Coordinates of N, CA and C and ligand atoms in Angstrom, one line a residue:
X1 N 27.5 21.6 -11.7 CA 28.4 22.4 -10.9 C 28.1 23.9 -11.1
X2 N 27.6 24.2 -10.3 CA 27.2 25.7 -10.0 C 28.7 26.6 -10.4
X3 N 28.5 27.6 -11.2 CA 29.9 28.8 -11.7 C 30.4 29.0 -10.2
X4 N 32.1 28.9 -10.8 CA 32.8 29.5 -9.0 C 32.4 31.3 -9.2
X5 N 32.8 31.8 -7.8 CA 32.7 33.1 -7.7 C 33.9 33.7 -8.3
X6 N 34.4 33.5 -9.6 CA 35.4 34.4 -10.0 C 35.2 34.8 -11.5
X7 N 35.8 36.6 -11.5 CA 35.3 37.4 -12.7 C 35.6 36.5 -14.1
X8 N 34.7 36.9 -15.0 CA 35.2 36.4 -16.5 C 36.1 37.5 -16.5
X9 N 37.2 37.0 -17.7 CA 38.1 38.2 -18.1 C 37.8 38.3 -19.7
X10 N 37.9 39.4 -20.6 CA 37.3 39.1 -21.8 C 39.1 39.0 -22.4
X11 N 38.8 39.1 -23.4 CA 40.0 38.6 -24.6 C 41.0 40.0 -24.4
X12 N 40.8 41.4 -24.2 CA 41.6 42.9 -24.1 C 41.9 42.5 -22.8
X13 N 41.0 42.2 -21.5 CA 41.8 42.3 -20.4 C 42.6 41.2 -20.1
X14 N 43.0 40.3 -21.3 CA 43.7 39.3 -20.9 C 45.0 40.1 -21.5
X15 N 45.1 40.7 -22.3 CA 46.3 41.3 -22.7 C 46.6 42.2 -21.8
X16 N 46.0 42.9 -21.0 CA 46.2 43.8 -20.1 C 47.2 42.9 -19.2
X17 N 46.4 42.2 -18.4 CA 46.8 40.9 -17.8 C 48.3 40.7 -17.8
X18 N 48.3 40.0 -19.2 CA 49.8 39.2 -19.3 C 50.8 40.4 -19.1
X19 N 50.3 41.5 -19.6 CA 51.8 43.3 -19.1 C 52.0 43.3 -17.7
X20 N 50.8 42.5 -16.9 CA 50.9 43.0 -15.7 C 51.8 41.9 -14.8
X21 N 51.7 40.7 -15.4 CA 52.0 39.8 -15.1 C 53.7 39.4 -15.3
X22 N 53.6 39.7 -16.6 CA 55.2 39.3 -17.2 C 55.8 41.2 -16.6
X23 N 55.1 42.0 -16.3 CA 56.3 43.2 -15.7 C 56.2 43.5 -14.2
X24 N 55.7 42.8 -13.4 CA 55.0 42.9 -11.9 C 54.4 44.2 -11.8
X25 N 54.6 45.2 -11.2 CA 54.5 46.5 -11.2 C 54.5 47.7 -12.5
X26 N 53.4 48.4 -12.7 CA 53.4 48.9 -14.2 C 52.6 50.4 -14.0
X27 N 52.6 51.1 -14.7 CA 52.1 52.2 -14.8 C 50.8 51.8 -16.1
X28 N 49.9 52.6 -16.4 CA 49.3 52.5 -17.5 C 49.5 52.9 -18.5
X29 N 50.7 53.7 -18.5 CA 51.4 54.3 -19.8 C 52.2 53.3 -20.4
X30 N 53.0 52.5 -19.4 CA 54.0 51.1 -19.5 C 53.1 50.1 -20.3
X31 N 51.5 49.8 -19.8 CA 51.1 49.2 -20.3 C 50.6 49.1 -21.6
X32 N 50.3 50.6 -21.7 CA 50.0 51.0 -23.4 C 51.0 50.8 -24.4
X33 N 52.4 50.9 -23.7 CA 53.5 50.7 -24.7 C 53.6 49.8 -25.1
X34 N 53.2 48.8 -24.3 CA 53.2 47.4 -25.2 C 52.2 47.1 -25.9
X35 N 50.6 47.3 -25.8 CA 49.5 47.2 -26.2 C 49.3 48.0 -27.5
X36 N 50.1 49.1 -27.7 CA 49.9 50.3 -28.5 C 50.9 49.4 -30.0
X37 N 51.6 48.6 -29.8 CA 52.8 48.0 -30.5 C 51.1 46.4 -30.8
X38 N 51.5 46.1 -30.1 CA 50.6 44.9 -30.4 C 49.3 45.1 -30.9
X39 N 48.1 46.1 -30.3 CA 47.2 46.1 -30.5 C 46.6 47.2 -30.8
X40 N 47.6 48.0 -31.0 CA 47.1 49.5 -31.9 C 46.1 50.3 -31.1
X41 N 46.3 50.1 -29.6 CA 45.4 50.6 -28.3 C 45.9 52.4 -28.5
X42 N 45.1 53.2 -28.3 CA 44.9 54.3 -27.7 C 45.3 54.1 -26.1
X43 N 46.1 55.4 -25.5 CA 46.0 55.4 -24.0 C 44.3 55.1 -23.3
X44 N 43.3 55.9 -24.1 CA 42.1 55.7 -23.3 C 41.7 54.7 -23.2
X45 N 41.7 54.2 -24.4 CA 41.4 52.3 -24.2 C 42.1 51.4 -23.2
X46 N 43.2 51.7 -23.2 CA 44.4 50.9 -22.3 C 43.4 51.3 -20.6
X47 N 43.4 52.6 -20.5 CA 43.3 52.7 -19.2 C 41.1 52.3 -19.1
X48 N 40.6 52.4 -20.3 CA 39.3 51.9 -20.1 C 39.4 50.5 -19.5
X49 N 40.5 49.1 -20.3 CA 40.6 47.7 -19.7 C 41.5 47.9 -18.3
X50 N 42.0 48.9 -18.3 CA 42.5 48.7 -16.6 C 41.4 49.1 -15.8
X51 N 40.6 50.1 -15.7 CA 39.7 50.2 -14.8 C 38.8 48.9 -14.8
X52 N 38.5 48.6 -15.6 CA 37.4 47.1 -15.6 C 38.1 46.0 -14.8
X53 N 39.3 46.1 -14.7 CA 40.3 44.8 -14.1 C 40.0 45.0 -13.0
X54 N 40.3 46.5 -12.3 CA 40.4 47.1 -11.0 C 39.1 46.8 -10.0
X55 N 38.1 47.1 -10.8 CA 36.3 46.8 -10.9 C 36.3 45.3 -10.3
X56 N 36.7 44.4 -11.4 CA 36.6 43.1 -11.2 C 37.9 42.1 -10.0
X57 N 38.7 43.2 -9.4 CA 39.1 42.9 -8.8 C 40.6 41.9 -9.0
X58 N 41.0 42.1 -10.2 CA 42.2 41.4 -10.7 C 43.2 42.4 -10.8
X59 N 43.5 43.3 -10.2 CA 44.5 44.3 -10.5 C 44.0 45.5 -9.4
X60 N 45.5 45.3 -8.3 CA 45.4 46.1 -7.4 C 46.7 47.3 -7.7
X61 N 45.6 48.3 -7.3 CA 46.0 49.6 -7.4 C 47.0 50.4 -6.6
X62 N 47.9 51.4 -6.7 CA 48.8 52.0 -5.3 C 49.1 53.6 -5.8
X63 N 48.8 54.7 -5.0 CA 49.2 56.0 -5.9 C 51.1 56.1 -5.3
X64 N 51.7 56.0 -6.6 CA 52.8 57.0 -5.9 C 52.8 58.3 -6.8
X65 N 53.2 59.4 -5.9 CA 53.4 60.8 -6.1 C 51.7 61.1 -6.7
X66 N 52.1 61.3 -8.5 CA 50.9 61.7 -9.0 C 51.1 60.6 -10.2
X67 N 51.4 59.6 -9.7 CA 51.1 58.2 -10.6 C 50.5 57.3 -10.3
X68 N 49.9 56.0 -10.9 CA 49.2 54.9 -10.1 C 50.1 54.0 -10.7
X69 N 50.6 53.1 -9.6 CA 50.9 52.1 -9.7 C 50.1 50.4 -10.2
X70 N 50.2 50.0 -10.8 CA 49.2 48.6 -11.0 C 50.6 47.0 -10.7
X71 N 49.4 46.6 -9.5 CA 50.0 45.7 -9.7 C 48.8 44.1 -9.7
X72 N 49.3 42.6 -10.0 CA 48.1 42.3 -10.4 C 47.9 41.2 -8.5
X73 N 46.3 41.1 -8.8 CA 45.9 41.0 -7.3 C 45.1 39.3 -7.4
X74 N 45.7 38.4 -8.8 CA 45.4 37.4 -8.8 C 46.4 36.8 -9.8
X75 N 47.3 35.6 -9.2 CA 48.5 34.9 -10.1 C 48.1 34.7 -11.6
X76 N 49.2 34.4 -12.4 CA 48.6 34.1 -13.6 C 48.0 32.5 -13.6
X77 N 48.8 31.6 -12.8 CA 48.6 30.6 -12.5 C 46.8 30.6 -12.2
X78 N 46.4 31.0 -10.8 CA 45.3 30.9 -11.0 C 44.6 31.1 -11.9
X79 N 44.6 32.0 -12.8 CA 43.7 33.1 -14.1 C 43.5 31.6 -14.8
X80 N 45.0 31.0 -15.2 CA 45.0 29.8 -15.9 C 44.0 28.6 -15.5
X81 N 43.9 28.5 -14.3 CA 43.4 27.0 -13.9 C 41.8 27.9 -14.0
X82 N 41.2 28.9 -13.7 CA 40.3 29.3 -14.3 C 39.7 29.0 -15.4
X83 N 40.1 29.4 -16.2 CA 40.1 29.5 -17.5 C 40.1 28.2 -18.5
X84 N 41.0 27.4 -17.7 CA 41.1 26.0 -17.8 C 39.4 25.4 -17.8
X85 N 38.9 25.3 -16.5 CA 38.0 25.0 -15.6 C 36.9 25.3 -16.4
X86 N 36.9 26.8 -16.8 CA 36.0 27.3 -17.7 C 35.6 26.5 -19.2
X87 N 36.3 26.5 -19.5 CA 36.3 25.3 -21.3 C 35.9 24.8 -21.0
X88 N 36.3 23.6 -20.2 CA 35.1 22.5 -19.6 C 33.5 22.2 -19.2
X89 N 33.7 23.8 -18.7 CA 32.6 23.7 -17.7 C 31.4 24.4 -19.5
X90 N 31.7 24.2 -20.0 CA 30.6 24.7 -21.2 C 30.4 23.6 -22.1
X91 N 31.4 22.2 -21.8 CA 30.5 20.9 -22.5 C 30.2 19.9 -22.2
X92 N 29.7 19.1 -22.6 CA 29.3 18.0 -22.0 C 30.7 16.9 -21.6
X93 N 30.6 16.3 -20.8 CA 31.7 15.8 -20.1 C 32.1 14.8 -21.1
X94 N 31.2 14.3 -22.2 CA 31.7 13.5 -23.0 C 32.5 13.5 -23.6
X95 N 32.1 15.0 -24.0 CA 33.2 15.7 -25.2 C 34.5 16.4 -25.4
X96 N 34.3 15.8 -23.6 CA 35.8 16.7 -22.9 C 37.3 15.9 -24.1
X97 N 37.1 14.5 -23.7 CA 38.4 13.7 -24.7 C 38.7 14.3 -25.9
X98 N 37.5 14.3 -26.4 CA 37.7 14.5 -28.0 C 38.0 16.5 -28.3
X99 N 38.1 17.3 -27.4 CA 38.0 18.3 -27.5 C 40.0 18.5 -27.2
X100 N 39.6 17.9 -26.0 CA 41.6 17.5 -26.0 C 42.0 17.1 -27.3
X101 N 41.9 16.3 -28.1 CA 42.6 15.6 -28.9 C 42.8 16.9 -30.0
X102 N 41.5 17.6 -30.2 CA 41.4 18.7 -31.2 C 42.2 19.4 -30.5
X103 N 42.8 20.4 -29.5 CA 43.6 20.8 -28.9 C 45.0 20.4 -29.5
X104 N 45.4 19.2 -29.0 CA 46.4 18.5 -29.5 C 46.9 18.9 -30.5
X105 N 45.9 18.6 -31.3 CA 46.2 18.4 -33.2 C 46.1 19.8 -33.5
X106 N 45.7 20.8 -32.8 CA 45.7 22.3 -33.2 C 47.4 23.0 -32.9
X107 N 47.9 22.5 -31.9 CA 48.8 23.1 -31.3 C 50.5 22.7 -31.7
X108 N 51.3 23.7 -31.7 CA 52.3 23.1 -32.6 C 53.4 22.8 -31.2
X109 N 54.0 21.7 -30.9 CA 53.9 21.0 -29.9 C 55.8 20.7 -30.2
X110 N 56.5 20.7 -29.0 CA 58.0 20.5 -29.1 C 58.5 18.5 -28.5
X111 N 59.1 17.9 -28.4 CA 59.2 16.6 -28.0 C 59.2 17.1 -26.9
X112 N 59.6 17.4 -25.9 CA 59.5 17.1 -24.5 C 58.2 17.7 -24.1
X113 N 57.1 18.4 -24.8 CA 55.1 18.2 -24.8 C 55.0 17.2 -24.9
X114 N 55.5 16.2 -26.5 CA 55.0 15.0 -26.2 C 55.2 14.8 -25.2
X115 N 56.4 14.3 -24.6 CA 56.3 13.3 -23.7 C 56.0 13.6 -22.5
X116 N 55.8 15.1 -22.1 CA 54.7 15.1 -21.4 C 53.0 15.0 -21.2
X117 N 53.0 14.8 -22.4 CA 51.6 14.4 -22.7 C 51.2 12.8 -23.0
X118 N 52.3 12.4 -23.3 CA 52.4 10.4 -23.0 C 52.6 9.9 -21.7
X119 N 53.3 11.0 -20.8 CA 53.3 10.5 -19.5 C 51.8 11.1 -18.5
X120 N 51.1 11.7 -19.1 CA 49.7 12.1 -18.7 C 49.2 11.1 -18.8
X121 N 48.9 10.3 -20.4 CA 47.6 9.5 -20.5 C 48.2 8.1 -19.9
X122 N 49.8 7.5 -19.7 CA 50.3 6.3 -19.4 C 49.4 6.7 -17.5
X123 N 49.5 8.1 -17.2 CA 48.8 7.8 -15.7 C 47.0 7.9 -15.9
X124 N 46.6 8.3 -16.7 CA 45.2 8.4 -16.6 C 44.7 7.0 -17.7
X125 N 45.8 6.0 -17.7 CA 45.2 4.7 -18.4 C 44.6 4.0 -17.2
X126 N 45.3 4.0 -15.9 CA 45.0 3.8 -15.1 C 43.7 3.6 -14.5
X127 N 43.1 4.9 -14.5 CA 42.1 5.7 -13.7 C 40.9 5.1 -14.9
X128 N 40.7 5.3 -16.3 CA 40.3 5.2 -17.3 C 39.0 4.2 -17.1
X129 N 37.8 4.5 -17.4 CA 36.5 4.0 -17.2 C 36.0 3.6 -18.5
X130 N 35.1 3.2 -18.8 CA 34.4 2.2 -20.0 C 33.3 3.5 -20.7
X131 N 32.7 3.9 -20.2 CA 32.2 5.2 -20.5 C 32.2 6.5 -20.1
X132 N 32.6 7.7 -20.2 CA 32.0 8.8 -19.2 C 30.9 9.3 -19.1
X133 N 29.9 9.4 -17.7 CA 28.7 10.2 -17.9 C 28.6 11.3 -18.7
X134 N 27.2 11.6 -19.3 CA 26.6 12.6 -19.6 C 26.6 13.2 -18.0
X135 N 26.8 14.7 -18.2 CA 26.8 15.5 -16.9 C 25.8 16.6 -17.4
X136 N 25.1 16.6 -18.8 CA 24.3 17.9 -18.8 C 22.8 17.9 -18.3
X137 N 22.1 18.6 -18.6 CA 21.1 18.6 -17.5 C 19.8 18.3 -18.9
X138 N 18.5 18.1 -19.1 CA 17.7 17.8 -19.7 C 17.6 19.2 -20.4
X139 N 17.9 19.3 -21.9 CA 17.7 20.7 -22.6 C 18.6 20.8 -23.3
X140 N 19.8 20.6 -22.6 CA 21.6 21.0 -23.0 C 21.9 19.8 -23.8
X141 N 21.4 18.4 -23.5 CA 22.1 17.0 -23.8 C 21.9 16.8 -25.0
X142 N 22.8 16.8 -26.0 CA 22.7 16.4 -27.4 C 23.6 14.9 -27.2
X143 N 23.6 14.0 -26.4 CA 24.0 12.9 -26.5 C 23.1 12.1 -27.8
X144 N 22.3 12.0 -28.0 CA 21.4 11.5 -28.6 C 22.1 12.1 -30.3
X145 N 22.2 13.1 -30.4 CA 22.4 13.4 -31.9 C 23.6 13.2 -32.1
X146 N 24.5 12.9 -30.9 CA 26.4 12.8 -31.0 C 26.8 11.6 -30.8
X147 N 25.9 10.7 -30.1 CA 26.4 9.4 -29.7 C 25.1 8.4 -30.0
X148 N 24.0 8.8 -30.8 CA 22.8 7.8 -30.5 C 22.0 7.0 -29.8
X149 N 22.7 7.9 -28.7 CA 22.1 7.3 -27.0 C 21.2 8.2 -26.5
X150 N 20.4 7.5 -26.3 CA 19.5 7.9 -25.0 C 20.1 8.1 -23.5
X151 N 20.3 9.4 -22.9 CA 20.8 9.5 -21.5 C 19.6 9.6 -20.9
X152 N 19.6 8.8 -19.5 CA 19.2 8.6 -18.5 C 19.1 9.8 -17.7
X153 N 18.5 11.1 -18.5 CA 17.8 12.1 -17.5 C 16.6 12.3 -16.8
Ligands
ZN1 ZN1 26.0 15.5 -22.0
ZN2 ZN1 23.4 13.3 -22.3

């Protein structure tokens, strides 16, 4: 599956991000106030990850008076399902289950996660196949040293 056309965001502009997200409309001073508390940012820095946003097209711009307004020009929802999409898209399709499960067991989880996460797999028992392909391409495939299979590349 060929990369979609949308920017990486690194680990600073996701924090940029979530100020812009959780306050709609922000100044870059607003933003540093929070960043400055959490991450010990300088203003230059703050406004260095906002220009890279603006660059990459995740944060639209607006002058009022002799201020810039920021506001963000992609949902957090999408960013998410990105990002999501991303993890995936860097292992082999086999290892997707067992990468979930590590997930799982990393995460400190309230009863109504479980049970949304029992009502996930009670629908994907359903769907549920005997093996999943290998999806990597001849180079990438450590099936062989993870599963002692030979894939059919
Ligand atoms: Zn594979
Ligand atoms: Zn393989």
């Amino acid at each position: 599956m060929p990369n979609e056309e949308k920017p990486e965001i690194t680990d600073s502009e996701w924090e940029v991000m979530r100020v812009v997200w959780a306050l709609g409309e922000v100044t870059s001073k607003e933003i540093n106030q929070v960043l400055q508390d959490k991450k010990e940012w300088k203003p230059a820095t703050t406004k260095t990850f906002i220009g890279r946003l603006v660059k990459k097209g995740m944060l639209q711009t607006e002058k009022s008076g002799n201020r810039f307004i920021y506001t963000a020009a992609v949902s957090e929802e999408e960013s998410l399902k990105t990002l999501k999409a991303g993890l995936f898209h860097h292992i082999c399709s086999r290892a997707v289950g067992k990468t979930i499960a590590d997930l799982i067991q990393e995460a400190t989880l309230s009863h109504a996660d479980i049970a949304l996460l029992e009502d996930a797999l009670q629908t994907k028992k359903k769907d549920a196949v005997d093996e999943v392909a290998c999806n990597c391409v001849p180079g990438q495939c450590t099936c062989r040293k993870d599963h002692g299979k030979n894939c059919k590349h």
